[in-house]
Short mmCIF file of C-alpha atoms in Angstrom, two decimals:
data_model
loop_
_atom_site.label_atom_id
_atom_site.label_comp_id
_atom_site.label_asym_id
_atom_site.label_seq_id
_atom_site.Cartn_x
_atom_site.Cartn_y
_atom_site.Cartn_z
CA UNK X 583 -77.35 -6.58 -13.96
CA UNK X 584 -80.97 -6.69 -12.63
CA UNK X 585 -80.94 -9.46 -15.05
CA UNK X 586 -79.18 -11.74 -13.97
CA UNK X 587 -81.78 -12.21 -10.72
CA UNK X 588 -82.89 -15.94 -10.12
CA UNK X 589 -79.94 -17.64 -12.56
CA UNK X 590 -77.36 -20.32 -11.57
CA UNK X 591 -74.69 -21.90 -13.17
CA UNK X 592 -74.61 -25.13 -12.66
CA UNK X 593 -71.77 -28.03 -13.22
CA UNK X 594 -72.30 -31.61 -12.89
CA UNK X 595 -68.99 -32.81 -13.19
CA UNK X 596 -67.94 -36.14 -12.97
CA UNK X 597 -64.14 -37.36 -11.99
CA UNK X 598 -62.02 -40.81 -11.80
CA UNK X 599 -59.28 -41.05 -9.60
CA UNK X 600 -57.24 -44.23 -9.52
CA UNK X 601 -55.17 -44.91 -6.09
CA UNK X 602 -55.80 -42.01 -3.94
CA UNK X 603 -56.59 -40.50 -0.51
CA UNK X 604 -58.10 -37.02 -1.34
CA UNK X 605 -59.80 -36.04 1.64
CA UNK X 606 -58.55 -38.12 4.64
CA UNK X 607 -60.56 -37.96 8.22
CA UNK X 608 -59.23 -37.99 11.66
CA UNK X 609 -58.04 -41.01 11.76
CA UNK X 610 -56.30 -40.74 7.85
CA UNK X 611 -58.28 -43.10 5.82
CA UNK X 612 -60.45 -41.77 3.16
CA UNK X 613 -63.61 -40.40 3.90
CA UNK X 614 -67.26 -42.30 3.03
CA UNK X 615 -70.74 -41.77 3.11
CA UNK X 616 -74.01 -44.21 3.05
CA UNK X 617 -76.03 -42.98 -0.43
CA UNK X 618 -78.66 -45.45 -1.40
CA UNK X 619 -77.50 -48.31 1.10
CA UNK X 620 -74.06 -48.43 0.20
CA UNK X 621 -70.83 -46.81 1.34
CA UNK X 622 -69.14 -44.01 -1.03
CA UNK X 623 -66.14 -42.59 -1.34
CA UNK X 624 -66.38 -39.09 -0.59
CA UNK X 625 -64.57 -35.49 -0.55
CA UNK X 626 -65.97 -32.83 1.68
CA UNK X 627 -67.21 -29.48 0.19
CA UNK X 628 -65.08 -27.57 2.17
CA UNK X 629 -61.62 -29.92 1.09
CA UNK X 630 -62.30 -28.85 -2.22
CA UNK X 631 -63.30 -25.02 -1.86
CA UNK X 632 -60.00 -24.59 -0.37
CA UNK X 633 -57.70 -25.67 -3.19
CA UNK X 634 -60.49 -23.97 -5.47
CA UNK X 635 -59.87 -20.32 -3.28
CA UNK X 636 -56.03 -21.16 -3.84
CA UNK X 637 -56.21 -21.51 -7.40
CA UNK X 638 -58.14 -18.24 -8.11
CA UNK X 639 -54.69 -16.44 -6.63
CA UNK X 640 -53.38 -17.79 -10.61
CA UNK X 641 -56.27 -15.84 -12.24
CA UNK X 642 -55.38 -12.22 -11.85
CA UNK X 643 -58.43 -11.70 -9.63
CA UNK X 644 -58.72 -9.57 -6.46
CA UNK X 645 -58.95 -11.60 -3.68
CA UNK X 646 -59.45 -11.90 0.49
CA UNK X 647 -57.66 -13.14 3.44
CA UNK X 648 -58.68 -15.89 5.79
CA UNK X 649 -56.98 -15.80 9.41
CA UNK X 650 -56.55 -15.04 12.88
CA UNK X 651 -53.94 -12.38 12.71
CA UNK X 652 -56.53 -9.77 12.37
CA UNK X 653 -54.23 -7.81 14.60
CA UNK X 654 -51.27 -8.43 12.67
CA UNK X 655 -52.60 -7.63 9.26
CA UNK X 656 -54.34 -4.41 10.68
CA UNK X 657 -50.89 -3.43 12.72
CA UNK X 658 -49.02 -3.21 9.16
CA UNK X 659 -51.78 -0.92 7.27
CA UNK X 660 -51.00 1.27 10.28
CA UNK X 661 -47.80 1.65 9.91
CA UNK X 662 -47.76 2.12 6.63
CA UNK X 663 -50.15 4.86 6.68
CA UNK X 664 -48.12 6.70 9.58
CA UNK X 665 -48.68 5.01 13.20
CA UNK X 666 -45.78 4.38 15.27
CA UNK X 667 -45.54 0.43 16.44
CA UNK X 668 -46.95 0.96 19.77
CA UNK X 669 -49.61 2.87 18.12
CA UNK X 670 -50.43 0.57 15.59
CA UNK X 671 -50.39 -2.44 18.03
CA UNK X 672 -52.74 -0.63 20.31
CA UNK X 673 -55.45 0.37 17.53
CA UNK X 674 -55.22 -2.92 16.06
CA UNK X 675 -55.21 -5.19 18.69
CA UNK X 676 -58.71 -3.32 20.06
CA UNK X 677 -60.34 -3.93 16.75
CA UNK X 678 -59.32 -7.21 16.32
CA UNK X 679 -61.15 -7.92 19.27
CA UNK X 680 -63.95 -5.95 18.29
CA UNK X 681 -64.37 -7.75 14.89
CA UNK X 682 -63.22 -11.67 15.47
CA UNK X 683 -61.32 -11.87 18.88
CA UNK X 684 -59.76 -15.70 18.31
CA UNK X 685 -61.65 -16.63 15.62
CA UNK X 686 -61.03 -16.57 11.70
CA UNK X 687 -62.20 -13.67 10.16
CA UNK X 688 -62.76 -13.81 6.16
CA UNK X 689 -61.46 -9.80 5.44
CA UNK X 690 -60.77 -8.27 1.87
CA UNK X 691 -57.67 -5.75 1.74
CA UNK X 692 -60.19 -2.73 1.04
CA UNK X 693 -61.59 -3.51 4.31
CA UNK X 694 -58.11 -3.77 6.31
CA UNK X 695 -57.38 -0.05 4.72
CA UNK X 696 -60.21 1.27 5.91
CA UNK X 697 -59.76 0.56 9.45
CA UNK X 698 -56.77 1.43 9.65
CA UNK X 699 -58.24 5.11 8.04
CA UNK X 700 -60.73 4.67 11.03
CA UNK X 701 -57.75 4.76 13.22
CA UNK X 702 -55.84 7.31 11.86
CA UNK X 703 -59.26 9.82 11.88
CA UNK X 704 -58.85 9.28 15.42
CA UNK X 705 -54.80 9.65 15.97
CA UNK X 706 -54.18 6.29 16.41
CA UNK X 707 -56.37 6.97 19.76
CA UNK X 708 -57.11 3.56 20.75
CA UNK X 709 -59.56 4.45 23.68
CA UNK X 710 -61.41 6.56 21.09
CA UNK X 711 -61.86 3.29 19.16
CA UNK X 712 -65.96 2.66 19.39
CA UNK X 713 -67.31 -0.65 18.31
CA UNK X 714 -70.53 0.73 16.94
CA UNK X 715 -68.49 3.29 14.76
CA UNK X 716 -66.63 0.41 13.51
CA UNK X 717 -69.37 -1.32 12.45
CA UNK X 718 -70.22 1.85 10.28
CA UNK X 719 -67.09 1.24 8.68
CA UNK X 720 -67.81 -1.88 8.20
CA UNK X 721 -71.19 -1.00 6.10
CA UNK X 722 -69.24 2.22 4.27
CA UNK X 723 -66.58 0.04 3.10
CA UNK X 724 -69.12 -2.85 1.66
CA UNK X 725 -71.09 -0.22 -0.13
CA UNK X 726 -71.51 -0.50 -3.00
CA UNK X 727 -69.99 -3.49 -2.50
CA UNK X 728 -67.14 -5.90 -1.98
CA UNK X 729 -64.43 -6.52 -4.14
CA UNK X 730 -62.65 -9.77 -3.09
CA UNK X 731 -64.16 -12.70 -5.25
CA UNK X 732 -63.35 -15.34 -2.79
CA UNK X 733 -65.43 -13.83 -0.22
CA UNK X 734 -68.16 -13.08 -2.88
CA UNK X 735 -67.94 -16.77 -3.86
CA UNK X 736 -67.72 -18.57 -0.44
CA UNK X 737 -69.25 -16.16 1.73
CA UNK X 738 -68.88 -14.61 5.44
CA UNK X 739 -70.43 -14.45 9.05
CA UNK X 740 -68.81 -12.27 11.57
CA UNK X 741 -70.82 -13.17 14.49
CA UNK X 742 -69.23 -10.11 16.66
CA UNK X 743 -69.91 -7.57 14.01
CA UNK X 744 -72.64 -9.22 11.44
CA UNK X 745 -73.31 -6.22 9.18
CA UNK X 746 -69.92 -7.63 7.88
CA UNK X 747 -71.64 -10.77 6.34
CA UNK X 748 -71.76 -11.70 3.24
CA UNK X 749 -73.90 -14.35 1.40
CA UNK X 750 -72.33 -16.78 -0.89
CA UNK X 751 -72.79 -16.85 -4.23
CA UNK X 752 -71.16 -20.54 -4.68
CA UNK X 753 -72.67 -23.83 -3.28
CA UNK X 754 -71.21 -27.04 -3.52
CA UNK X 755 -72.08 -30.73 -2.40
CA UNK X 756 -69.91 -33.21 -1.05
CA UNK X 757 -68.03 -35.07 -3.85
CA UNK X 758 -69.23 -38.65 -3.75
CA UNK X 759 -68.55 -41.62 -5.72
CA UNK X 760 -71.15 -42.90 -7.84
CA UNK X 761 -70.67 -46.78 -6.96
CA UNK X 762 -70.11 -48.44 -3.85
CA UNK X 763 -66.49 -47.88 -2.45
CA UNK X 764 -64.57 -50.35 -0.11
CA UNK X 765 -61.10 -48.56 1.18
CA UNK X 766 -57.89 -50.73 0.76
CA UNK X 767 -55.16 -50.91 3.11
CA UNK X 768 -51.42 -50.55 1.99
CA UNK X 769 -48.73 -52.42 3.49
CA UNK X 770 -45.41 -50.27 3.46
CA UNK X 771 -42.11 -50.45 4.72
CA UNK X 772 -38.99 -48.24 4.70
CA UNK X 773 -34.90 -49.42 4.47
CA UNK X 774 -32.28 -47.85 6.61
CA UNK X 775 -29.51 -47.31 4.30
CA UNK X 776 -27.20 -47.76 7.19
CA UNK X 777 -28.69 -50.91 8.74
CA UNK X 778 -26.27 -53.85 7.71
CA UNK X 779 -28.78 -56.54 9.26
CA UNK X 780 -32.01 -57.78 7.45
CA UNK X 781 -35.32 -56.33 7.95
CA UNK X 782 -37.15 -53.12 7.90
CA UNK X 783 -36.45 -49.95 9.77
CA UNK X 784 -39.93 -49.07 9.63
CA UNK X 785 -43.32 -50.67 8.44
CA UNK X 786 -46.97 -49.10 8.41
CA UNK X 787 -50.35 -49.09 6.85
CA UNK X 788 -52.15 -46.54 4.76
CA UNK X 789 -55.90 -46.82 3.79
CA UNK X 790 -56.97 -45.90 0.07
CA UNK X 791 -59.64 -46.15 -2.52
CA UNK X 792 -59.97 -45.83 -6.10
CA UNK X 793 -63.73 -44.04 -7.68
CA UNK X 794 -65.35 -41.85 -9.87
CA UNK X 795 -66.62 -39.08 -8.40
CA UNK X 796 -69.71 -36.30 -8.98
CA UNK X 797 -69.58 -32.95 -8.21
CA UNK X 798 -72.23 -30.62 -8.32
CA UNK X 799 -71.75 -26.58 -8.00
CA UNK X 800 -74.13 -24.10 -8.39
CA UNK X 801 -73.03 -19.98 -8.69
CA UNK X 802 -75.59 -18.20 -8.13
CA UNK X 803 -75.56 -15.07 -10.49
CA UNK X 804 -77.74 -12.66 -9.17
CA UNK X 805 -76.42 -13.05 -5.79
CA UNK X 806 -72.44 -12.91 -7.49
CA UNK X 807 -73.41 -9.79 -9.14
CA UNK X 808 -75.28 -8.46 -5.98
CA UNK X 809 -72.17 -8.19 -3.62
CA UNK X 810 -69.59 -7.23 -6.24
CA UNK X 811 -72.29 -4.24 -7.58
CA UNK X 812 -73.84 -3.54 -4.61
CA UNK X 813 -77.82 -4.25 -3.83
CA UNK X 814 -78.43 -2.18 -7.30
CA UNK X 815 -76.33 -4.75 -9.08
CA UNK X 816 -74.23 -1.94 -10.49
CA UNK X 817 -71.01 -4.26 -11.34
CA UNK X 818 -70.54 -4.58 -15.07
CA UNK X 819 -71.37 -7.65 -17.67
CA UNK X 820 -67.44 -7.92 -18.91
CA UNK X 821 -66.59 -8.07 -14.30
CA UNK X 822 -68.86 -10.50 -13.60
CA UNK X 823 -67.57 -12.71 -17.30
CA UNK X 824 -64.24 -12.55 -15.76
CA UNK X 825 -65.25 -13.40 -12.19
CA UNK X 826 -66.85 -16.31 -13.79
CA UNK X 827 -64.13 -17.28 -16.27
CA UNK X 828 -62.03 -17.07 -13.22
CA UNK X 829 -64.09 -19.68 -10.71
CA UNK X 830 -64.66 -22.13 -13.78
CA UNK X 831 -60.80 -21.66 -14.36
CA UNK X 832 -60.11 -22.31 -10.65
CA UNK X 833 -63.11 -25.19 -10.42
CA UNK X 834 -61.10 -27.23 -13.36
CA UNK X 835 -57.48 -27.04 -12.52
CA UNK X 836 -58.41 -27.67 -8.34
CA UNK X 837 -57.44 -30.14 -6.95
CA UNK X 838 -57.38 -31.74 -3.12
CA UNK X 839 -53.88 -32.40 -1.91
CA UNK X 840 -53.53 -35.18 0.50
CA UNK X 841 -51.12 -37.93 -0.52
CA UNK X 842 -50.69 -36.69 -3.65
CA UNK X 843 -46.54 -37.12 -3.53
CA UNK X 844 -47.35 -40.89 -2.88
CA UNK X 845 -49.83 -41.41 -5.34
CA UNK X 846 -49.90 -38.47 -7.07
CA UNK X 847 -53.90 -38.52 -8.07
CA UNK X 848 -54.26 -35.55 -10.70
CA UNK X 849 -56.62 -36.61 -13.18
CA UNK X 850 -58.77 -33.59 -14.76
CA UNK X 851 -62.49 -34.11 -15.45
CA UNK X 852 -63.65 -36.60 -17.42
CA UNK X 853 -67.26 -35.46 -18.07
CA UNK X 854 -69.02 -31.91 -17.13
CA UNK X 855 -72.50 -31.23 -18.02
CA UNK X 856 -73.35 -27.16 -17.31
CA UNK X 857 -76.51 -25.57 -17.12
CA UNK X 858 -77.69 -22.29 -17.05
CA UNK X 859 -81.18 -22.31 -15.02
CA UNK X 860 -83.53 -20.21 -13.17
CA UNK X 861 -84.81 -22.36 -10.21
CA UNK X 862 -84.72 -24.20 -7.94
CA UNK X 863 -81.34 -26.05 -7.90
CA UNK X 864 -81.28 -29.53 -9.14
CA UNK X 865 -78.55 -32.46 -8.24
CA UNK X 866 -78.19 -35.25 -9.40
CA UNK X 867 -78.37 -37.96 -6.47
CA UNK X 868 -77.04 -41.40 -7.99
CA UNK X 869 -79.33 -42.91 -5.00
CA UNK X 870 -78.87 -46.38 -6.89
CA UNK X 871 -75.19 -47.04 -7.17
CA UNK X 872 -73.91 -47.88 -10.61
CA UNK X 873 -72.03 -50.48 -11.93
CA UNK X 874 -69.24 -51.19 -13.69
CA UNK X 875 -69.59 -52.19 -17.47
CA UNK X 876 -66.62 -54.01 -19.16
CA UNK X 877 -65.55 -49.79 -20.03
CA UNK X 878 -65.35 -49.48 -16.16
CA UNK X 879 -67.60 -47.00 -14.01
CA UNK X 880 -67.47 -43.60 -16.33
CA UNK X 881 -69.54 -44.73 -19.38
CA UNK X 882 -72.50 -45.70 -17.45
CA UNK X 883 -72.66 -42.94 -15.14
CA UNK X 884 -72.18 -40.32 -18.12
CA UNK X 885 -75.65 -42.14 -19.17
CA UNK X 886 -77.23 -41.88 -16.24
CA UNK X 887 -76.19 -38.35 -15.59
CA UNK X 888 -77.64 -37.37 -18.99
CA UNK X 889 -80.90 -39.53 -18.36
CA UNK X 890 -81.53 -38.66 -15.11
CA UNK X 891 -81.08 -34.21 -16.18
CA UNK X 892 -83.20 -35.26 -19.49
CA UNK X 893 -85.82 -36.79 -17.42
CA UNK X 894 -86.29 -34.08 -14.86
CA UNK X 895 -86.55 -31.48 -17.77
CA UNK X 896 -89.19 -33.65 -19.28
CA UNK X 897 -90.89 -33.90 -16.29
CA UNK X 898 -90.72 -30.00 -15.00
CA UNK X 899 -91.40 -28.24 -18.50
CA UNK X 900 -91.15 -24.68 -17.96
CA UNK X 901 -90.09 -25.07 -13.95
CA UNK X 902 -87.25 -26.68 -15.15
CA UNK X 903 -85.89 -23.03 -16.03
CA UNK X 904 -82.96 -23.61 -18.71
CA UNK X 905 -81.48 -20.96 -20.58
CA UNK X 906 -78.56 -22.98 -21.49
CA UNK X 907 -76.36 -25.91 -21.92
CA UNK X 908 -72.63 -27.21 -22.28
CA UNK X 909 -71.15 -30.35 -22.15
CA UNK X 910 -67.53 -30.90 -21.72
CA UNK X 911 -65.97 -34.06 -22.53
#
């Protein structure tokens, strides 16, 4: 898969949302961003790579675990494979420490097995556990390479033990609107049934927005196909196809989940232009807000998307890289 070196997938997708509150901050209203002067509604990278991880679970693909049960997790493969409990909470609670102490640790199942192997080689011995033989493990069980996608996709750094990390394959930008955004507050009360005088039992305030959004996500093939083959790139054409169908799968049907029993915002793309490049990535920055045409904000910025990909091409030639295109929509 040599061949694959230097390419990326990328989507330019763009997405209307009526009344919503995808990605609240810390004080619940929606989050914004300044682009080009004006304030944008926005959705964090990292609100939608979650749902996106979640969604590849419905794809039949092999997946990691996030968390800070390291112990936990690694207590139960010893078990299984013949520790007693006091055994297996001794080995695992010393390698826990050695690989993430309190902090989340991105770990594939492949990877849990083996340590708990590790242990058993040693008889469940936790004083014989070393931490530079467990970073060994580490590096046997990664070659040729590993096999959860999600941790492929998203990447890893293990700062106690960082022969564990990974790089990712998938990069995404925040999703911002393409026009200028000014959140609304709703007014809300709520009836006690019981309550025979007038008035409300309860009143509050909720801030939300409506826009249409643009995402941009690049995969990055040659690294994708890198960590699942190994550095030879040894994984097959028809794995990496399905790894792929799997993250565009999981890309389309994602969505963020705040509010969404009060106002329910589940509206699929509307527009996705995809390239296949070699490159240097390329997204498109709306800098100058558009606005809305009697058709609203989605016809105009499905023209400026196209102009503004046509007129980079134009302008790069050859640099520009493309092997490919797809529009959706």
């Amino acid at each position: 898969m040599q061949s694959l070196k230097n390419i990326r997938i990328e989507y330019h997708i763009l997405q209307s949302f009526p009344v919503s509150c995808l990605n609240r901050d810390d004080v619940g209203a929606p989050k914004t961003a300044v682009v080009g002067g004006v304030t944008r509604a926005r959705v964090s990278s990292q609100c939608w790579k979650r749902q996106i991880r979640l969604a590849l679970q419905y794809f039949g693909i092999k997946l990691g675990m996030r968390t800070k049960k390291v112990a936990e997790l690694l207590m139960s493969e010893c078990v299984v494979i013949g520790a007693s409990a006091e055994q297996a909470a001794s080995c695992s609670d010393k390698i826990a420490k050695v690989l993430a102490d309190d902090t989340l640790l991105f770990i594939s199942a492949t990877e849990a097995s083996a340590f708990a192997e590790y242990a058993k080689n040693l008889h469940f011995d936790a004083d014989k556990i070393n931490e530079k033989e467990l970073t060994k493990v580490a590096q046997k069980t990664l070659t040729p390479a590993i096999d959860a996608l999600d941790i492929a996709l998203f990447g890893r750094m293990v700062a106690k033990a960082p022969d564990m990390d990974i790089e990712a394959a998938a990069s995404f930008s925040h999703a911002i609107s393409i026009h200028k955004v000014a959140n609304e507050v709703e007014f809300f009360t709520a009836l006690d049934d019981r309550q025979t005088e007038p008035g409300s039992a309860h009143m509050g305030s909720l801030e939300f927005n409506s826009a249409t959004y643009y995402r941009y996500i690049s995969l990055d093939l040659g690294q994708l196909a890198q960590t699942l083959g190994g550095e030879d790139m040894t994984a097959d054409s028809e794995q990496i196809k399905q790894e792929i169908d799997a993250f565009t799968k999981a890309l389309f049907v994602a969505m963020p989940f705040a509010r969404q029993t009060t106002q329910s915002a589940a509206s699929p793309w509307e527009f996705a232009k995809v390239l296949v490049r070699r490159g240097q990535g390329l997204q498109v920055p709306f800098e100058t807000s558009v606005k809305a045409t009697e058709a609203g904000f989605l016809a105009p910025s499905i023209k400026e998307l196209k102009n503004y990909l046509t007129s980079k091409e134009t302008l790069a030639g050859s640099l520009f890289g493309k092997l490919g295109d797809y529009e959706w929509g």
